[in-house]
C-alpha cells in the first residue's frame, strides 16, 4: 500500500497573527512558519501504518512557494520516504490545491491520501472533500482513529454528537483530526538523513492546472477587542447581571 500525505506550510500556531496595515491580508514576513498541525497527525499516522508493515511507501506533497520545501523536508525527517513540491506563487485556494493533488494522485496512484482536517491559516476545511469529489473516491473526514483492514479502512470520526465509526473502501481520502495520534519529534540523525531523501519539484503549470483565484478577498480585519471581565460579589449579583444586563437567562 502507498500513502500520499498532503502537508501545508502555515504560520506557526503560536504566532500572534497581525493584520497588514492596508487590510490586504496578514503579515507573513519574518514570521515563524510550520507544518499545519493536523498535517503532522496525517504524516504520523501514515508512518505508523508503514512501521506496522501495512504500507510500503509514504510520499509527502506540499503545494506552495519554494519555502514549502521545508515542510516536505520535515515530513521526510519524521519518516516519509520521499517528497513532492508543487510550486505555486502566492495564495492558492482549496479548489486549485485539490485539482493539483488530483493530478499527483493520478501519477502516483496511492491507495490512500491522508490530509489534515483543516488548515489553520484559512480554516477552509474543504480540500479533502473537494479532492474526494474530483477523484470520485470515498472520504472519511475528521478521523480520530484509523484501522487498516484488507481492502478497507475503519475510521472513527469526531462529529458534533460524539464519535462515529464508518468503513470506507480503499482507495480513499482521510482527513485527520488532532486527536488521531501524538506526532513524534524529528531526531537530529533523522533530520540529517532526510536531507538525502529525494524531493521532486514540479510547477502547477507543468501539471496543467489553472490556479487563478475564484474568490475575491475584500479585506481582512482584526476581530473586535474583547471587553475586560468583571468580578461579582455573590451568586445573586451574577444571576441579576446575567438576567438584566447580559439578558442571557
Ligand atoms: P483546508 O481545506 O485549506 O482547510 O486544508 C485541509 C487540508 O488540505 C490541509 O490540512 C492539508 O492537508 C491539505 N492542504 C491544503 N492546502 C494545501 C497545500 N497548499 N499544500 C498541501 N496540502 C494542502
PDB file of C-alpha atoms and ligand atoms in Angstrom:
ATOM      1  CA  UNK A   1       0.000   0.000   0.000  1.00  0.00           C
ATOM      2  CA  UNK A   2       1.180   3.506  -0.813  1.00  0.00           C
ATOM      3  CA  UNK A   3       0.080   6.555   1.193  1.00  0.00           C
ATOM      4  CA  UNK A   4       0.229  10.111  -0.106  1.00  0.00           C
ATOM      5  CA  UNK A   5       0.130  12.794   2.598  1.00  0.00           C
ATOM      6  CA  UNK A   6      -0.658  16.458   1.895  1.00  0.00           C
ATOM      7  CA  UNK A   7       1.235  18.889   4.111  1.00  0.00           C
ATOM      8  CA  UNK A   8       0.688  22.639   4.090  1.00  0.00           C
ATOM      9  CA  UNK A   9       3.100  25.344   5.289  1.00  0.00           C
ATOM     10  CA  UNK A  10       1.249  27.798   7.503  1.00  0.00           C
ATOM     11  CA  UNK A  11       2.022  30.466  10.112  1.00  0.00           C
ATOM     12  CA  UNK A  12       3.048  28.648  13.301  1.00  0.00           C
ATOM     13  CA  UNK A  13       0.122  28.198  15.677  1.00  0.00           C
ATOM     14  CA  UNK A  14       1.985  30.003  18.492  1.00  0.00           C
ATOM     15  CA  UNK A  15       2.426  33.198  16.488  1.00  0.00           C
ATOM     16  CA  UNK A  16       0.231  36.182  17.327  1.00  0.00           C
ATOM     17  CA  UNK A  17      -1.316  36.947  13.924  1.00  0.00           C
ATOM     18  CA  UNK A  18      -1.065  40.579  12.780  1.00  0.00           C
ATOM     19  CA  UNK A  19      -3.226  42.121  10.074  1.00  0.00           C
ATOM     20  CA  UNK A  20      -1.426  44.233   7.433  1.00  0.00           C
ATOM     21  CA  UNK A  21      -1.963  47.972   7.700  1.00  0.00           C
ATOM     22  CA  UNK A  22      -3.733  48.119   4.334  1.00  0.00           C
ATOM     23  CA  UNK A  23      -6.077  45.251   5.389  1.00  0.00           C
ATOM     24  CA  UNK A  24      -4.994  43.203   2.384  1.00  0.00           C
ATOM     25  CA  UNK A  25      -4.070  40.137   4.461  1.00  0.00           C
ATOM     26  CA  UNK A  26      -1.952  39.057   7.417  1.00  0.00           C
ATOM     27  CA  UNK A  27       1.734  39.713   7.958  1.00  0.00           C
ATOM     28  CA  UNK A  28       3.867  36.732   6.907  1.00  0.00           C
ATOM     29  CA  UNK A  29       7.271  38.415   6.540  1.00  0.00           C
ATOM     30  CA  UNK A  30       9.734  37.342   9.254  1.00  0.00           C
ATOM     31  CA  UNK A  31       7.050  35.196  10.865  1.00  0.00           C
ATOM     32  CA  UNK A  32       7.731  31.633  12.026  1.00  0.00           C
ATOM     33  CA  UNK A  33       6.134  29.110   9.692  1.00  0.00           C
ATOM     34  CA  UNK A  34       5.414  25.433  10.446  1.00  0.00           C
ATOM     35  CA  UNK A  35       3.517  22.444   9.160  1.00  0.00           C
ATOM     36  CA  UNK A  36      -0.247  22.795   9.568  1.00  0.00           C
ATOM     37  CA  UNK A  37      -0.823  20.911  12.890  1.00  0.00           C
ATOM     38  CA  UNK A  38      -3.339  18.245  11.697  1.00  0.00           C
ATOM     39  CA  UNK A  39      -0.996  17.511   8.770  1.00  0.00           C
ATOM     40  CA  UNK A  40       1.590  16.411  11.361  1.00  0.00           C
ATOM     41  CA  UNK A  41      -1.023  13.912  12.589  1.00  0.00           C
ATOM     42  CA  UNK A  42      -1.598  12.773   8.995  1.00  0.00           C
ATOM     43  CA  UNK A  43       2.131  12.110   8.458  1.00  0.00           C
ATOM     44  CA  UNK A  44       2.445  10.409  11.851  1.00  0.00           C
ATOM     45  CA  UNK A  45      -0.431   8.052  11.061  1.00  0.00           C
ATOM     46  CA  UNK A  46       0.958   7.170   7.630  1.00  0.00           C
ATOM     47  CA  UNK A  47       4.401   6.462   9.131  1.00  0.00           C
ATOM     48  CA  UNK A  48       2.849   4.323  11.888  1.00  0.00           C
ATOM     49  CA  UNK A  49       0.951   2.280   9.283  1.00  0.00           C
ATOM     50  CA  UNK A  50       4.205   1.786   7.390  1.00  0.00           C
ATOM     51  CA  UNK A  51       6.033   0.781  10.565  1.00  0.00           C
ATOM     52  CA  UNK A  52       3.282  -1.765  11.245  1.00  0.00           C
ATOM     53  CA  UNK A  53       4.134  -3.339   7.880  1.00  0.00           C
ATOM     54  CA  UNK A  54       0.825  -2.317   6.288  1.00  0.00           C
ATOM     55  CA  UNK A  55       2.236   0.257   3.854  1.00  0.00           C
ATOM     56  CA  UNK A  56       5.305   0.197   1.646  1.00  0.00           C
ATOM     57  CA  UNK A  57       5.781   3.866   0.907  1.00  0.00           C
ATOM     58  CA  UNK A  58       4.794   7.251   2.340  1.00  0.00           C
ATOM     59  CA  UNK A  59       5.037  10.226  -0.016  1.00  0.00           C
ATOM     60  CA  UNK A  60       4.642  13.793   1.313  1.00  0.00           C
ATOM     61  CA  UNK A  61       3.355  16.501  -1.016  1.00  0.00           C
ATOM     62  CA  UNK A  62       3.084  20.234  -0.498  1.00  0.00           C
ATOM     63  CA  UNK A  63       1.720  22.928  -2.774  1.00  0.00           C
ATOM     64  CA  UNK A  64       3.243  26.346  -2.281  1.00  0.00           C
ATOM     65  CA  UNK A  65       6.237  28.586  -2.616  1.00  0.00           C
ATOM     66  CA  UNK A  66       9.846  27.322  -2.721  1.00  0.00           C
ATOM     67  CA  UNK A  67       9.994  27.570   1.088  1.00  0.00           C
ATOM     68  CA  UNK A  68       7.285  24.890   1.390  1.00  0.00           C
ATOM     69  CA  UNK A  69      10.206  22.552   0.728  1.00  0.00           C
ATOM     70  CA  UNK A  70      10.992  22.908   4.476  1.00  0.00           C
ATOM     71  CA  UNK A  71       7.557  21.450   5.251  1.00  0.00           C
ATOM     72  CA  UNK A  72       8.191  18.487   2.945  1.00  0.00           C
ATOM     73  CA  UNK A  73      11.665  18.060   4.482  1.00  0.00           C
ATOM     74  CA  UNK A  74      10.140  17.920   7.969  1.00  0.00           C
ATOM     75  CA  UNK A  75       7.753  15.170   6.812  1.00  0.00           C
ATOM     76  CA  UNK A  76      10.790  13.278   5.490  1.00  0.00           C
ATOM     77  CA  UNK A  77      12.534  13.723   8.853  1.00  0.00           C
ATOM     78  CA  UNK A  78       9.677  12.016  10.703  1.00  0.00           C
ATOM     79  CA  UNK A  79       9.502   9.065   8.350  1.00  0.00           C
ATOM     80  CA  UNK A  80       8.095   9.878   4.906  1.00  0.00           C
ATOM     81  CA  UNK A  81      10.161   8.205   2.156  1.00  0.00           C
ATOM     82  CA  UNK A  82      10.162  10.932  -0.481  1.00  0.00           C
ATOM     83  CA  UNK A  83       8.583  14.259  -1.222  1.00  0.00           C
ATOM     84  CA  UNK A  84       6.936  16.282  -3.959  1.00  0.00           C
ATOM     85  CA  UNK A  85       6.800  20.068  -4.038  1.00  0.00           C
ATOM     86  CA  UNK A  86       4.325  21.641  -6.429  1.00  0.00           C
ATOM     87  CA  UNK A  87       5.499  25.204  -6.841  1.00  0.00           C
ATOM     88  CA  UNK A  88       2.929  27.964  -6.875  1.00  0.00           C
ATOM     89  CA  UNK A  89       3.478  31.642  -6.112  1.00  0.00           C
ATOM     90  CA  UNK A  90       1.163  33.491  -3.753  1.00  0.00           C
ATOM     91  CA  UNK A  91      -2.078  32.393  -2.168  1.00  0.00           C
ATOM     92  CA  UNK A  92      -3.724  29.266  -3.501  1.00  0.00           C
ATOM     93  CA  UNK A  93      -7.338  28.262  -2.853  1.00  0.00           C
ATOM     94  CA  UNK A  94      -8.582  24.793  -1.818  1.00  0.00           C
ATOM     95  CA  UNK A  95     -10.132  24.096  -5.240  1.00  0.00           C
ATOM     96  CA  UNK A  96      -6.818  24.698  -7.015  1.00  0.00           C
ATOM     97  CA  UNK A  97      -4.933  22.629  -4.398  1.00  0.00           C
ATOM     98  CA  UNK A  98      -7.363  19.748  -4.827  1.00  0.00           C
ATOM     99  CA  UNK A  99      -7.026  19.905  -8.646  1.00  0.00           C
ATOM    100  CA  UNK A 100      -3.239  19.763  -8.249  1.00  0.00           C
ATOM    101  CA  UNK A 101      -3.481  16.878  -5.773  1.00  0.00           C
ATOM    102  CA  UNK A 102      -5.765  15.034  -8.209  1.00  0.00           C
ATOM    103  CA  UNK A 103      -3.008  15.222 -10.855  1.00  0.00           C
ATOM    104  CA  UNK A 104      -0.456  13.953  -8.322  1.00  0.00           C
ATOM    105  CA  UNK A 105      -2.791  11.090  -7.336  1.00  0.00           C
ATOM    106  CA  UNK A 106      -3.249  10.126 -10.997  1.00  0.00           C
ATOM    107  CA  UNK A 107       0.530   9.986 -11.400  1.00  0.00           C
ATOM    108  CA  UNK A 108       1.471   8.379  -8.088  1.00  0.00           C
ATOM    109  CA  UNK A 109      -1.541   6.046  -7.802  1.00  0.00           C
ATOM    110  CA  UNK A 110      -1.599   5.899  -3.985  1.00  0.00           C
ATOM    111  CA  UNK A 111      -4.072   3.652  -2.154  1.00  0.00           C
ATOM    112  CA  UNK A 112      -4.721   6.300   0.465  1.00  0.00           C
ATOM    113  CA  UNK A 113      -4.459  10.072   0.693  1.00  0.00           C
ATOM    114  CA  UNK A 114      -4.082  11.457   4.213  1.00  0.00           C
ATOM    115  CA  UNK A 115      -4.621  15.159   4.819  1.00  0.00           C
ATOM    116  CA  UNK A 116      -5.316  17.477   7.724  1.00  0.00           C
ATOM    117  CA  UNK A 117      -8.954  18.139   8.591  1.00  0.00           C
ATOM    118  CA  UNK A 118      -8.387  21.874   8.219  1.00  0.00           C
ATOM    119  CA  UNK A 119      -5.626  24.364   7.550  1.00  0.00           C
ATOM    120  CA  UNK A 120      -5.257  26.781  10.477  1.00  0.00           C
ATOM    121  CA  UNK A 121      -4.500  29.751   8.214  1.00  0.00           C
ATOM    122  CA  UNK A 122      -7.660  29.850   6.097  1.00  0.00           C
ATOM    123  CA  UNK A 123      -9.812  27.452   8.202  1.00  0.00           C
ATOM    124  CA  UNK A 124     -11.426  26.266   4.971  1.00  0.00           C
ATOM    125  CA  UNK A 125     -11.908  22.552   5.728  1.00  0.00           C
ATOM    126  CA  UNK A 126     -12.546  21.961   2.020  1.00  0.00           C
ATOM    127  CA  UNK A 127      -9.517  20.483   0.271  1.00  0.00           C
ATOM    128  CA  UNK A 128     -10.006  16.841   1.290  1.00  0.00           C
ATOM    129  CA  UNK A 129     -13.689  16.878   0.456  1.00  0.00           C
ATOM    130  CA  UNK A 130     -13.053  18.545  -2.918  1.00  0.00           C
ATOM    131  CA  UNK A 131     -10.304  16.048  -3.766  1.00  0.00           C
ATOM    132  CA  UNK A 132     -12.615  13.136  -2.900  1.00  0.00           C
ATOM    133  CA  UNK A 133     -15.284  14.639  -5.168  1.00  0.00           C
ATOM    134  CA  UNK A 134     -12.843  15.227  -8.051  1.00  0.00           C
ATOM    135  CA  UNK A 135     -11.497  11.671  -7.816  1.00  0.00           C
ATOM    136  CA  UNK A 136     -14.893  10.158  -7.017  1.00  0.00           C
ATOM    137  CA  UNK A 137     -13.263   8.348  -4.068  1.00  0.00           C
ATOM    138  CA  UNK A 138     -14.839   7.664  -0.672  1.00  0.00           C
ATOM    139  CA  UNK A 139     -13.866  10.057   2.100  1.00  0.00           C
ATOM    140  CA  UNK A 140     -13.562   9.796   5.876  1.00  0.00           C
ATOM    141  CA  UNK A 141     -13.201  13.226   7.429  1.00  0.00           C
ATOM    142  CA  UNK A 142     -12.129  14.255  10.981  1.00  0.00           C
ATOM    143  CA  UNK A 143     -10.517  10.874  11.683  1.00  0.00           C
ATOM    144  CA  UNK A 144      -9.536  10.251  15.313  1.00  0.00           C
ATOM    145  CA  UNK A 145      -8.829   6.515  14.847  1.00  0.00           C
ATOM    146  CA  UNK A 146      -7.884   4.545  11.756  1.00  0.00           C
ATOM    147  CA  UNK A 147      -7.773   0.776  11.453  1.00  0.00           C
ATOM    148  CA  UNK A 148      -6.399  -0.678   8.251  1.00  0.00           C
ATOM    149  CA  UNK A 149      -8.275  -3.763   7.033  1.00  0.00           C
ATOM    150  CA  UNK A 150      -7.813  -5.990   3.966  1.00  0.00           C
ATOM    151  CA  UNK A 151      -9.242  -3.616   1.321  1.00  0.00           C
ATOM    152  CA  UNK A 152     -10.882  -1.025   3.505  1.00  0.00           C
ATOM    153  CA  UNK A 153     -10.383   1.254   6.492  1.00  0.00           C
ATOM    154  CA  UNK A 154     -12.399   1.515   9.678  1.00  0.00           C
ATOM    155  CA  UNK A 155     -12.375   5.158  10.648  1.00  0.00           C
ATOM    156  CA  UNK A 156     -13.672   6.737  13.837  1.00  0.00           C
ATOM    157  CA  UNK A 157     -14.767  10.298  13.187  1.00  0.00           C
ATOM    158  CA  UNK A 158     -15.095  13.255  15.541  1.00  0.00           C
ATOM    159  CA  UNK A 159     -18.632  14.546  14.952  1.00  0.00           C
ATOM    160  CA  UNK A 160     -20.821  17.001  16.878  1.00  0.00           C
ATOM    161  CA  UNK A 161     -22.727  14.224  18.641  1.00  0.00           C
ATOM    162  CA  UNK A 162     -19.565  12.364  19.685  1.00  0.00           C
ATOM    163  CA  UNK A 163     -17.850   9.627  17.714  1.00  0.00           C
ATOM    164  CA  UNK A 164     -18.997   7.936  14.530  1.00  0.00           C
ATOM    165  CA  UNK A 165     -17.341   4.822  13.069  1.00  0.00           C
ATOM    166  CA  UNK A 166     -17.518   4.200   9.343  1.00  0.00           C
ATOM    167  CA  UNK A 167     -15.913   1.812   6.909  1.00  0.00           C
ATOM    168  CA  UNK A 168     -14.528   3.127   3.622  1.00  0.00           C
ATOM    169  CA  UNK A 169     -13.221   1.133   0.703  1.00  0.00           C
ATOM    170  CA  UNK A 170      -9.651   1.805  -0.432  1.00  0.00           C
ATOM    171  CA  UNK A 171      -8.635   3.936  -2.348  1.00  0.00           C
ATOM    172  CA  UNK A 172      -9.908   6.677  -0.069  1.00  0.00           C
ATOM    173  CA  UNK A 173      -9.265  10.170   1.251  1.00  0.00           C
ATOM    174  CA  UNK A 174      -8.885  10.569   5.005  1.00  0.00           C
ATOM    175  CA  UNK A 175      -8.699  13.932   6.753  1.00  0.00           C
ATOM    176  CA  UNK A 176      -7.074  13.736  10.171  1.00  0.00           C
ATOM    177  CA  UNK A 177      -8.115  15.220  13.493  1.00  0.00           C
ATOM    178  CA  UNK A 178      -5.637  16.373  16.167  1.00  0.00           C
ATOM    179  CA  UNK A 179      -6.822  13.548  18.449  1.00  0.00           C
ATOM    180  CA  UNK A 180      -5.673  10.875  15.984  1.00  0.00           C
ATOM    181  CA  UNK A 181      -2.203  10.456  17.487  1.00  0.00           C
ATOM    182  CA  UNK A 182       0.757  12.216  19.097  1.00  0.00           C
ATOM    183  CA  UNK A 183       3.128  13.337  16.314  1.00  0.00           C
ATOM    184  CA  UNK A 184       6.747  12.430  17.011  1.00  0.00           C
ATOM    185  CA  UNK A 185       9.617  14.913  17.039  1.00  0.00           C
ATOM    186  CA  UNK A 186      12.257  14.586  14.363  1.00  0.00           C
ATOM    187  CA  UNK A 187      15.541  13.395  15.865  1.00  0.00           C
ATOM    188  CA  UNK A 188      18.776  15.039  14.743  1.00  0.00           C
ATOM    189  CA  UNK A 189      20.029  11.913  12.921  1.00  0.00           C
ATOM    190  CA  UNK A 190      16.701  11.666  11.102  1.00  0.00           C
ATOM    191  CA  UNK A 191      16.839  15.367  10.161  1.00  0.00           C
ATOM    192  CA  UNK A 192      20.287  14.696   8.677  1.00  0.00           C
ATOM    193  CA  UNK A 193      19.062  11.569   6.858  1.00  0.00           C
ATOM    194  CA  UNK A 194      16.065  13.493   5.488  1.00  0.00           C
ATOM    195  CA  UNK A 195      18.463  15.815   3.657  1.00  0.00           C
ATOM    196  CA  UNK A 196      19.356  12.907   1.395  1.00  0.00           C
ATOM    197  CA  UNK A 197      15.777  11.869   0.659  1.00  0.00           C
ATOM    198  CA  UNK A 198      14.523  12.989  -2.766  1.00  0.00           C
ATOM    199  CA  UNK A 199      12.078  15.868  -3.296  1.00  0.00           C
ATOM    200  CA  UNK A 200      10.672  16.118  -6.811  1.00  0.00           C
ATOM    201  CA  UNK A 201       9.749  19.631  -7.886  1.00  0.00           C
ATOM    202  CA  UNK A 202       7.031  20.433 -10.393  1.00  0.00           C
ATOM    203  CA  UNK A 203       5.003  23.542 -11.081  1.00  0.00           C
ATOM    204  CA  UNK A 204       1.234  23.870 -11.261  1.00  0.00           C
ATOM    205  CA  UNK A 205       1.766  24.862 -14.907  1.00  0.00           C
ATOM    206  CA  UNK A 206       3.605  21.568 -15.618  1.00  0.00           C
ATOM    207  CA  UNK A 207       0.533  19.761 -14.294  1.00  0.00           C
ATOM    208  CA  UNK A 208      -1.773  21.862 -16.463  1.00  0.00           C
ATOM    209  CA  UNK A 209      -3.749  23.223 -13.512  1.00  0.00           C
ATOM    210  CA  UNK A 210      -5.148  26.737 -13.597  1.00  0.00           C
ATOM    211  CA  UNK A 211      -4.565  28.191 -10.106  1.00  0.00           C
ATOM    212  CA  UNK A 212      -6.302  31.533 -10.720  1.00  0.00           C
ATOM    213  CA  UNK A 213      -8.316  32.742  -7.706  1.00  0.00           C
ATOM    214  CA  UNK A 214     -12.062  32.236  -7.859  1.00  0.00           C
ATOM    215  CA  UNK A 215     -12.601  34.223  -4.682  1.00  0.00           C
ATOM    216  CA  UNK A 216     -12.020  37.949  -4.260  1.00  0.00           C
ATOM    217  CA  UNK A 217     -10.812  38.835  -0.780  1.00  0.00           C
ATOM    218  CA  UNK A 218     -12.241  42.229   0.033  1.00  0.00           C
ATOM    219  CA  UNK A 219     -10.489  42.959   3.320  1.00  0.00           C
ATOM    220  CA  UNK A 220      -9.011  41.331   6.391  1.00  0.00           C
ATOM    221  CA  UNK A 221      -9.716  42.858   9.793  1.00  0.00           C
ATOM    222  CA  UNK A 222      -8.743  42.137  13.393  1.00  0.00           C
ATOM    223  CA  UNK A 223     -11.617  40.704  15.466  1.00  0.00           C
ATOM    224  CA  UNK A 224     -13.143  43.310  17.813  1.00  0.00           C
ATOM    225  CA  UNK A 225     -11.226  43.593  21.091  1.00  0.00           C
ATOM    226  CA  UNK A 226     -12.958  41.772  23.953  1.00  0.00           C
ATOM    227  CA  UNK A 227     -14.027  43.926  26.890  1.00  0.00           C
ATOM    228  CA  UNK A 228     -12.356  43.187  30.216  1.00  0.00           C
ATOM    229  CA  UNK A 229     -14.348  40.954  32.562  1.00  0.00           C
ATOM    230  CA  UNK A 230     -15.692  41.993  35.976  1.00  0.00           C
ATOM    231  CA  UNK A 231     -15.777  40.315  39.367  1.00  0.00           C
ATOM    232  CA  UNK A 232     -19.108  39.873  41.120  1.00  0.00           C
ATOM    233  CA  UNK A 233     -19.511  39.667  44.877  1.00  0.00           C
ATOM    234  CA  UNK A 234     -22.166  36.956  45.027  1.00  0.00           C
ATOM    235  CA  UNK A 235     -24.149  34.398  43.066  1.00  0.00           C
ATOM    236  CA  UNK A 236     -27.211  36.653  43.422  1.00  0.00           C
ATOM    237  CA  UNK A 237     -25.360  39.513  41.762  1.00  0.00           C
ATOM    238  CA  UNK A 238     -24.185  37.188  38.964  1.00  0.00           C
ATOM    239  CA  UNK A 239     -27.723  35.970  38.294  1.00  0.00           C
ATOM    240  CA  UNK A 240     -29.053  39.534  38.376  1.00  0.00           C
ATOM    241  CA  UNK A 241     -26.409  40.674  35.836  1.00  0.00           C
ATOM    242  CA  UNK A 242     -26.979  37.688  33.545  1.00  0.00           C
ATOM    243  CA  UNK A 243     -30.711  38.398  33.637  1.00  0.00           C
ATOM    244  CA  UNK A 244     -30.840  42.173  33.426  1.00  0.00           C
ATOM    245  CA  UNK A 245     -27.602  43.230  31.718  1.00  0.00           C
ATOM    246  CA  UNK A 246     -26.474  40.346  29.535  1.00  0.00           C
ATOM    247  CA  UNK A 247     -30.097  39.170  29.115  1.00  0.00           C
ATOM    248  CA  UNK A 248     -28.969  35.576  28.584  1.00  0.00           C
ATOM    249  CA  UNK A 249     -31.166  33.916  31.222  1.00  0.00           C
TER     250      UNK A 249
HETATM  251  P1  LIG B   1      -8.167  23.413   4.015  1.00  0.00           P
HETATM  252  O1  LIG B   1      -9.217  22.845   3.113  1.00  0.00           O
HETATM  253  O2  LIG B   1      -7.487  24.621   3.415  1.00  0.00           O
HETATM  254  O3  LIG B   1      -8.675  23.671   5.408  1.00  0.00           O
HETATM  255  O4  LIG B   1      -6.998  22.307   4.135  1.00  0.00           O
HETATM  256  C1  LIG B   1      -7.273  20.976   4.525  1.00  0.00           C
HETATM  257  C2  LIG B   1      -6.060  20.115   4.303  1.00  0.00           C
HETATM  258  O5  LIG B   1      -5.736  20.075   2.900  1.00  0.00           O
HETATM  259  C3  LIG B   1      -4.770  20.551   4.972  1.00  0.00           C
HETATM  260  O6  LIG B   1      -4.729  20.126   6.314  1.00  0.00           O
HETATM  261  C4  LIG B   1      -3.708  19.875   4.103  1.00  0.00           C
HETATM  262  O7  LIG B   1      -3.563  18.506   4.442  1.00  0.00           O
HETATM  263  C5  LIG B   1      -4.333  19.970   2.710  1.00  0.00           C
HETATM  264  N1  LIG B   1      -3.849  21.187   2.026  1.00  0.00           N
HETATM  265  C6  LIG B   1      -4.478  22.382   1.890  1.00  0.00           C
HETATM  266  N2  LIG B   1      -3.703  23.260   1.233  1.00  0.00           N
HETATM  267  C7  LIG B   1      -2.546  22.613   0.947  1.00  0.00           C
HETATM  268  C8  LIG B   1      -1.325  22.966   0.292  1.00  0.00           C
HETATM  269  N3  LIG B   1      -1.132  24.202  -0.208  1.00  0.00           N
HETATM  270  N4  LIG B   1      -0.355  22.018   0.177  1.00  0.00           N
HETATM  271  C9  LIG B   1      -0.530  20.776   0.683  1.00  0.00           C
HETATM  272  N5  LIG B   1      -1.648  20.389   1.317  1.00  0.00           N
HETATM  273  C10 LIG B   1      -2.644  21.272   1.456  1.00  0.00           C
END
